[in-house]
CSV table of C-alpha atoms and ligand atoms in Angstrom, one decimal:
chain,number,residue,atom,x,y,z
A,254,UNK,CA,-27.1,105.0,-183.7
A,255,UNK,CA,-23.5,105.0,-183.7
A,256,UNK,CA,-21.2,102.2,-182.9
A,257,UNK,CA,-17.5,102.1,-182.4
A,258,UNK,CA,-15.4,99.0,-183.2
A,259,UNK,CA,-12.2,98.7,-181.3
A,260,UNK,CA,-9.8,98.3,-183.9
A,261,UNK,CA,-6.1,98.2,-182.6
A,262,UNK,CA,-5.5,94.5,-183.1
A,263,UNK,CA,-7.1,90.7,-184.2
A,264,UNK,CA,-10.7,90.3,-185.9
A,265,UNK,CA,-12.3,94.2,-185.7
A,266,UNK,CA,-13.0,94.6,-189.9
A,267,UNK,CA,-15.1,91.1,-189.6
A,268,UNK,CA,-17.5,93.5,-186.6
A,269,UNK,CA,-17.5,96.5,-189.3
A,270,UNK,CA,-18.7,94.7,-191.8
A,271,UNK,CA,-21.4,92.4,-189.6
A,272,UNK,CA,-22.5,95.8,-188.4
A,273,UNK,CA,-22.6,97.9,-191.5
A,274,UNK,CA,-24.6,94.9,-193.2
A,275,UNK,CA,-27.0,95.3,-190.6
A,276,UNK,CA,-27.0,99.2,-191.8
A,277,UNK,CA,-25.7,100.8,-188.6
A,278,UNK,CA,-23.5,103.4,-188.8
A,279,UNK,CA,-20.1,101.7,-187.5
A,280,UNK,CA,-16.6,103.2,-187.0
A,281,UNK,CA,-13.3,101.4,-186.3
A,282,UNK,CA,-12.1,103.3,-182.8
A,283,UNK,CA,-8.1,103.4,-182.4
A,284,UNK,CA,-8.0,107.0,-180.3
A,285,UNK,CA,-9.8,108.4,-177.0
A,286,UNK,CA,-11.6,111.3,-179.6
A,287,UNK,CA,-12.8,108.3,-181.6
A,288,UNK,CA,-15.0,107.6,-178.5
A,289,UNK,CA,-17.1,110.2,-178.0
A,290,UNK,CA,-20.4,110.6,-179.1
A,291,UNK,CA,-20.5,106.4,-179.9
A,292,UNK,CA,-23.9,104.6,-178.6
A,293,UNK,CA,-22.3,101.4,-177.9
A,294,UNK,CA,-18.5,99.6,-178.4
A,295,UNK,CA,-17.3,96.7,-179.7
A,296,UNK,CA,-14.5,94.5,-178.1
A,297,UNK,CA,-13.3,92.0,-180.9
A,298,UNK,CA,-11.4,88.9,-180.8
A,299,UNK,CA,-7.3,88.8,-181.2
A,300,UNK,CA,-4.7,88.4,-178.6
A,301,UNK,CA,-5.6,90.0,-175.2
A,302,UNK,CA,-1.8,90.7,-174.3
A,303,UNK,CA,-1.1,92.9,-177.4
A,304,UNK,CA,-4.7,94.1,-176.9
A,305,UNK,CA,-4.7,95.0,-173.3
A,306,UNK,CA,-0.8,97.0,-174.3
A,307,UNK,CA,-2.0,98.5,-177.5
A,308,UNK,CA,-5.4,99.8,-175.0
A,309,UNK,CA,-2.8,101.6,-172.5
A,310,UNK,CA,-0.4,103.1,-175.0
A,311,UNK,CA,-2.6,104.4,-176.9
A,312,UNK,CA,-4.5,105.9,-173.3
A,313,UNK,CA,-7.4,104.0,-174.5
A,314,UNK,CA,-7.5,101.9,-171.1
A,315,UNK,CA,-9.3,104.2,-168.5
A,316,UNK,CA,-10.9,105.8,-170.6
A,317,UNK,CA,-13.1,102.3,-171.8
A,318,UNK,CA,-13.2,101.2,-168.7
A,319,UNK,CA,-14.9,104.6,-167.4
A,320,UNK,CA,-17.6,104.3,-170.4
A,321,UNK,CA,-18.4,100.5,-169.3
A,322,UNK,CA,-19.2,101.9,-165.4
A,323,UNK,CA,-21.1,104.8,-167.1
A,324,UNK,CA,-23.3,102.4,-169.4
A,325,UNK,CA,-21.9,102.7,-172.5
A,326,UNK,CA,-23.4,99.3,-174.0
A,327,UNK,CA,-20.1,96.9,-175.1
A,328,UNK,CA,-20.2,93.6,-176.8
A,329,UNK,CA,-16.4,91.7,-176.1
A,330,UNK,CA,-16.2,88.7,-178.3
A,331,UNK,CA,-12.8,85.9,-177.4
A,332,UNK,CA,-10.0,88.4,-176.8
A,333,UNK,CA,-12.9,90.9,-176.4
A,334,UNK,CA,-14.3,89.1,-173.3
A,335,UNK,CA,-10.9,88.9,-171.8
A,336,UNK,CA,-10.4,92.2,-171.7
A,337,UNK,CA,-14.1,93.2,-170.4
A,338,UNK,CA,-13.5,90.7,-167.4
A,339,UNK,CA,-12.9,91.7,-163.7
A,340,UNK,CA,-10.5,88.7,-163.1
A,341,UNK,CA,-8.7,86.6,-165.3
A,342,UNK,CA,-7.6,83.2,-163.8
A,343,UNK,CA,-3.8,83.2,-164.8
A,344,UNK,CA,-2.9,87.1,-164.3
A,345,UNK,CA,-1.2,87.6,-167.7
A,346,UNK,CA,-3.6,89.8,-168.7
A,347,UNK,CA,-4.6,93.0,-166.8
A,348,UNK,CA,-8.3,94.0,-168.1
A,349,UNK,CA,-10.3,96.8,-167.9
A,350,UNK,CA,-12.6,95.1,-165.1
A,351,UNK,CA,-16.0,96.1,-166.4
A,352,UNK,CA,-17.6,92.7,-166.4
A,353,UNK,CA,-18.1,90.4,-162.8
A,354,UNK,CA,-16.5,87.3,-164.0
A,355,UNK,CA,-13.5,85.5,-163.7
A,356,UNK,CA,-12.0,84.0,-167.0
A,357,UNK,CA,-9.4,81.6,-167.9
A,358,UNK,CA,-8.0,82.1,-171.0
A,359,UNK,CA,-6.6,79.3,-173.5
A,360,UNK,CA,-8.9,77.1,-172.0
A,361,UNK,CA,-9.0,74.1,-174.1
A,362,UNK,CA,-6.1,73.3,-174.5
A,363,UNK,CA,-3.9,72.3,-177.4
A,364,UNK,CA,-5.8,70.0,-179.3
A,365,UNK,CA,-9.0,71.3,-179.0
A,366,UNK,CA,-8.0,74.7,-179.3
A,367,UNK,CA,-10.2,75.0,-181.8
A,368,UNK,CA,-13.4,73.6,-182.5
A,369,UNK,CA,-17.0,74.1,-183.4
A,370,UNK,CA,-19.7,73.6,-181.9
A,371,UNK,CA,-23.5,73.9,-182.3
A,372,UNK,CA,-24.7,76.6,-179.2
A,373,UNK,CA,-28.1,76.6,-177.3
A,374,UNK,CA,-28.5,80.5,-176.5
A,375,UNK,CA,-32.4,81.0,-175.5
A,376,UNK,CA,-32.1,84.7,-176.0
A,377,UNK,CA,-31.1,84.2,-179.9
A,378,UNK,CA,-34.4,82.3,-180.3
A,379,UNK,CA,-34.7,78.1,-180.6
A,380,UNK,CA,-32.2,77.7,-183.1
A,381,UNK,CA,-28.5,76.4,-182.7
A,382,UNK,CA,-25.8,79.5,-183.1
A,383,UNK,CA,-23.1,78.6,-184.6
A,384,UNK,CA,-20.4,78.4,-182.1
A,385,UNK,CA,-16.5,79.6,-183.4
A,386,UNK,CA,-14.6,78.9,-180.8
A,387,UNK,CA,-10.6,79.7,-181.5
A,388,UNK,CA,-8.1,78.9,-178.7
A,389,UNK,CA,-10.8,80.3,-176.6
A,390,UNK,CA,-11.2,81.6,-173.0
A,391,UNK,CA,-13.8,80.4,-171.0
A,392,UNK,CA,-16.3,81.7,-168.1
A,393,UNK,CA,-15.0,80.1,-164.8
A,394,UNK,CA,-16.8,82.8,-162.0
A,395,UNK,CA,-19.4,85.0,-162.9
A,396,UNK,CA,-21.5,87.4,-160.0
A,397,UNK,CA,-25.3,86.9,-159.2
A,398,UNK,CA,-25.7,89.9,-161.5
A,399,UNK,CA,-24.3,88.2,-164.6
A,400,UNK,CA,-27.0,86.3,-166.9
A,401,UNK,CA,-25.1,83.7,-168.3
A,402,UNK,CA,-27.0,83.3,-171.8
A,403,UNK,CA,-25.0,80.3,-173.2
A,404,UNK,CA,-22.7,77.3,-171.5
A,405,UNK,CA,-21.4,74.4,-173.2
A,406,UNK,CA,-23.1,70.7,-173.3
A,407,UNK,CA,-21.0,70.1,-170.2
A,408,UNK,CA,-22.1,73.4,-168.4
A,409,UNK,CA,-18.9,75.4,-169.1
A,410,UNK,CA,-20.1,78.9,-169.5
A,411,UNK,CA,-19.4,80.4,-172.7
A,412,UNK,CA,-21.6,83.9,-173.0
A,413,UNK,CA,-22.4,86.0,-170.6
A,414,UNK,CA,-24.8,89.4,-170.0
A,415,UNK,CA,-24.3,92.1,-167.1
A,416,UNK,CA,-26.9,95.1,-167.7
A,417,UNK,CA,-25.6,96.5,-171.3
A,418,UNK,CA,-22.3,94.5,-171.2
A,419,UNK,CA,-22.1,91.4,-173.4
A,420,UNK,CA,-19.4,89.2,-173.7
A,421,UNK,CA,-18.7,85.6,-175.8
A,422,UNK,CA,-16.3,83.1,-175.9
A,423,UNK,CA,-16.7,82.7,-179.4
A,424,UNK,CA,-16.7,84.2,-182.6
A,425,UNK,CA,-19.8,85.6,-184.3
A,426,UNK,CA,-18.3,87.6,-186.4
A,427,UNK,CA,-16.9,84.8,-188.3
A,428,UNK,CA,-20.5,83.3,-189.0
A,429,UNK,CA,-23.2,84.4,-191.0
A,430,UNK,CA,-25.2,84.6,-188.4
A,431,UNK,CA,-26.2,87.9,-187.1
A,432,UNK,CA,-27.9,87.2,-184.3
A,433,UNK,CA,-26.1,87.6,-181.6
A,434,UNK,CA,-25.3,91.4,-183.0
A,435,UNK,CA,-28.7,92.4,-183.5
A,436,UNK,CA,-29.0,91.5,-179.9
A,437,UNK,CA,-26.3,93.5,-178.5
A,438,UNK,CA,-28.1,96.2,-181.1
A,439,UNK,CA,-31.2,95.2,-178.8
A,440,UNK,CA,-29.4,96.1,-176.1
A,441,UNK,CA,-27.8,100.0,-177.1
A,442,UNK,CA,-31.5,100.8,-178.1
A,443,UNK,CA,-32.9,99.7,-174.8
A,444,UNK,CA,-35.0,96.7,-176.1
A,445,UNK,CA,-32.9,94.1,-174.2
B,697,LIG,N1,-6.3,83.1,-176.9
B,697,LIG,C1,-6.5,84.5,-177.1
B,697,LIG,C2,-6.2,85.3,-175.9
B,697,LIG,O1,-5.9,84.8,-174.9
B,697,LIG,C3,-7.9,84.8,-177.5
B,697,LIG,C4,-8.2,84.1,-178.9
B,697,LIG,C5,-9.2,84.8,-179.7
B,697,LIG,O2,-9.6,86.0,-179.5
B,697,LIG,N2,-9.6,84.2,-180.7
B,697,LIG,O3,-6.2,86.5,-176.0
């Protein structure tokens, strides 16, 4: 199993080292070559404006986008989700569309921009992730077809599934909690 790590801008060398802990062979992706031949992709955290540029001058943009419709499993984590979404609420961004929900980036405001907090996510097993949450978007819309694995105490949705497409609000990479990567593992072997 090989998995690429998107690694133009923001969090990617926290992913390579989750992933290469876990013993999977991992490679930081900054060309279209660099994906071929990868069983899954990994979308990380940053800023989704200098991600979204960086992904069309470097004619990375399509070509993701095409791999997401064709099943190529992908795991977008913060910036990551951003950039996997079909909408995003405030237009800023343009994403690759691969993912039926609307997001709203920035969605907590100053103060709270960023916080904690102790996640219920059923799918990881009974207990808490550890939720990173760092001037985070948030879920507003998602399709019938997403599986929304993890919301908030108030309900807002904060992790999402659509067939091998995963997506967070948060940071797992910043925890020492693997979890939620041996899931999306789970998911590029075809146990999820
Ligand atoms: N606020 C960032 C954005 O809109 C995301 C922050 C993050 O990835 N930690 O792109």
């Amino acid at each position: 199993m090989r998995i690429g790590v998107l690694a133009l801008q923001g969090a990617f060398a926290e992913h390579i080292s989750i992933l290469r802990n876990l013993e999977v062979d991992t490679m930081p992706v900054r060309s279209p070559q660099q994906l071929v031949e990868l069983d899954g992709l990994v979308i990380p955290g940053g800023e989704s404006t200098t991600i979204t540029k960086l992904l069309k001058s470097y004619n990375l943009m399509d070509k993701i986008g095409n791999l997401a419709e064709n099943g190529l499993p992908m795991l977008g984590t913060c910036a990551g989700m951003i950039v996997l979404a079909k909408e995003i609420s405030d237009s800023t961004v343009q994403p690759i569309g691969a993912m039926a929900i609307k997001v709203r980036r920035n969605a907590f405001g100053r103060q709270r921009d960023s916080f904690e907090s102790e996640l219920s996510i059923p799918v990881l097993g009974e207990k808490p992730f550890p939720g990173v949450f760092i001037r985070a978007p948030v879920i507003e819309q998602a399709n019938s077809d997403v599986e929304v694995i993890a919301r908030l105490a108030d309900g807002t949705m904060v992790a999402a599934k659509q067939d091998k497409l995963l997506a967070c609000a948060f940071h797992p990479e910043l925890t020492d909690d693997m979890r939620l990567h041996k899931y999306f593992l789970d998911i590029v072997t075809g146990e999820r």
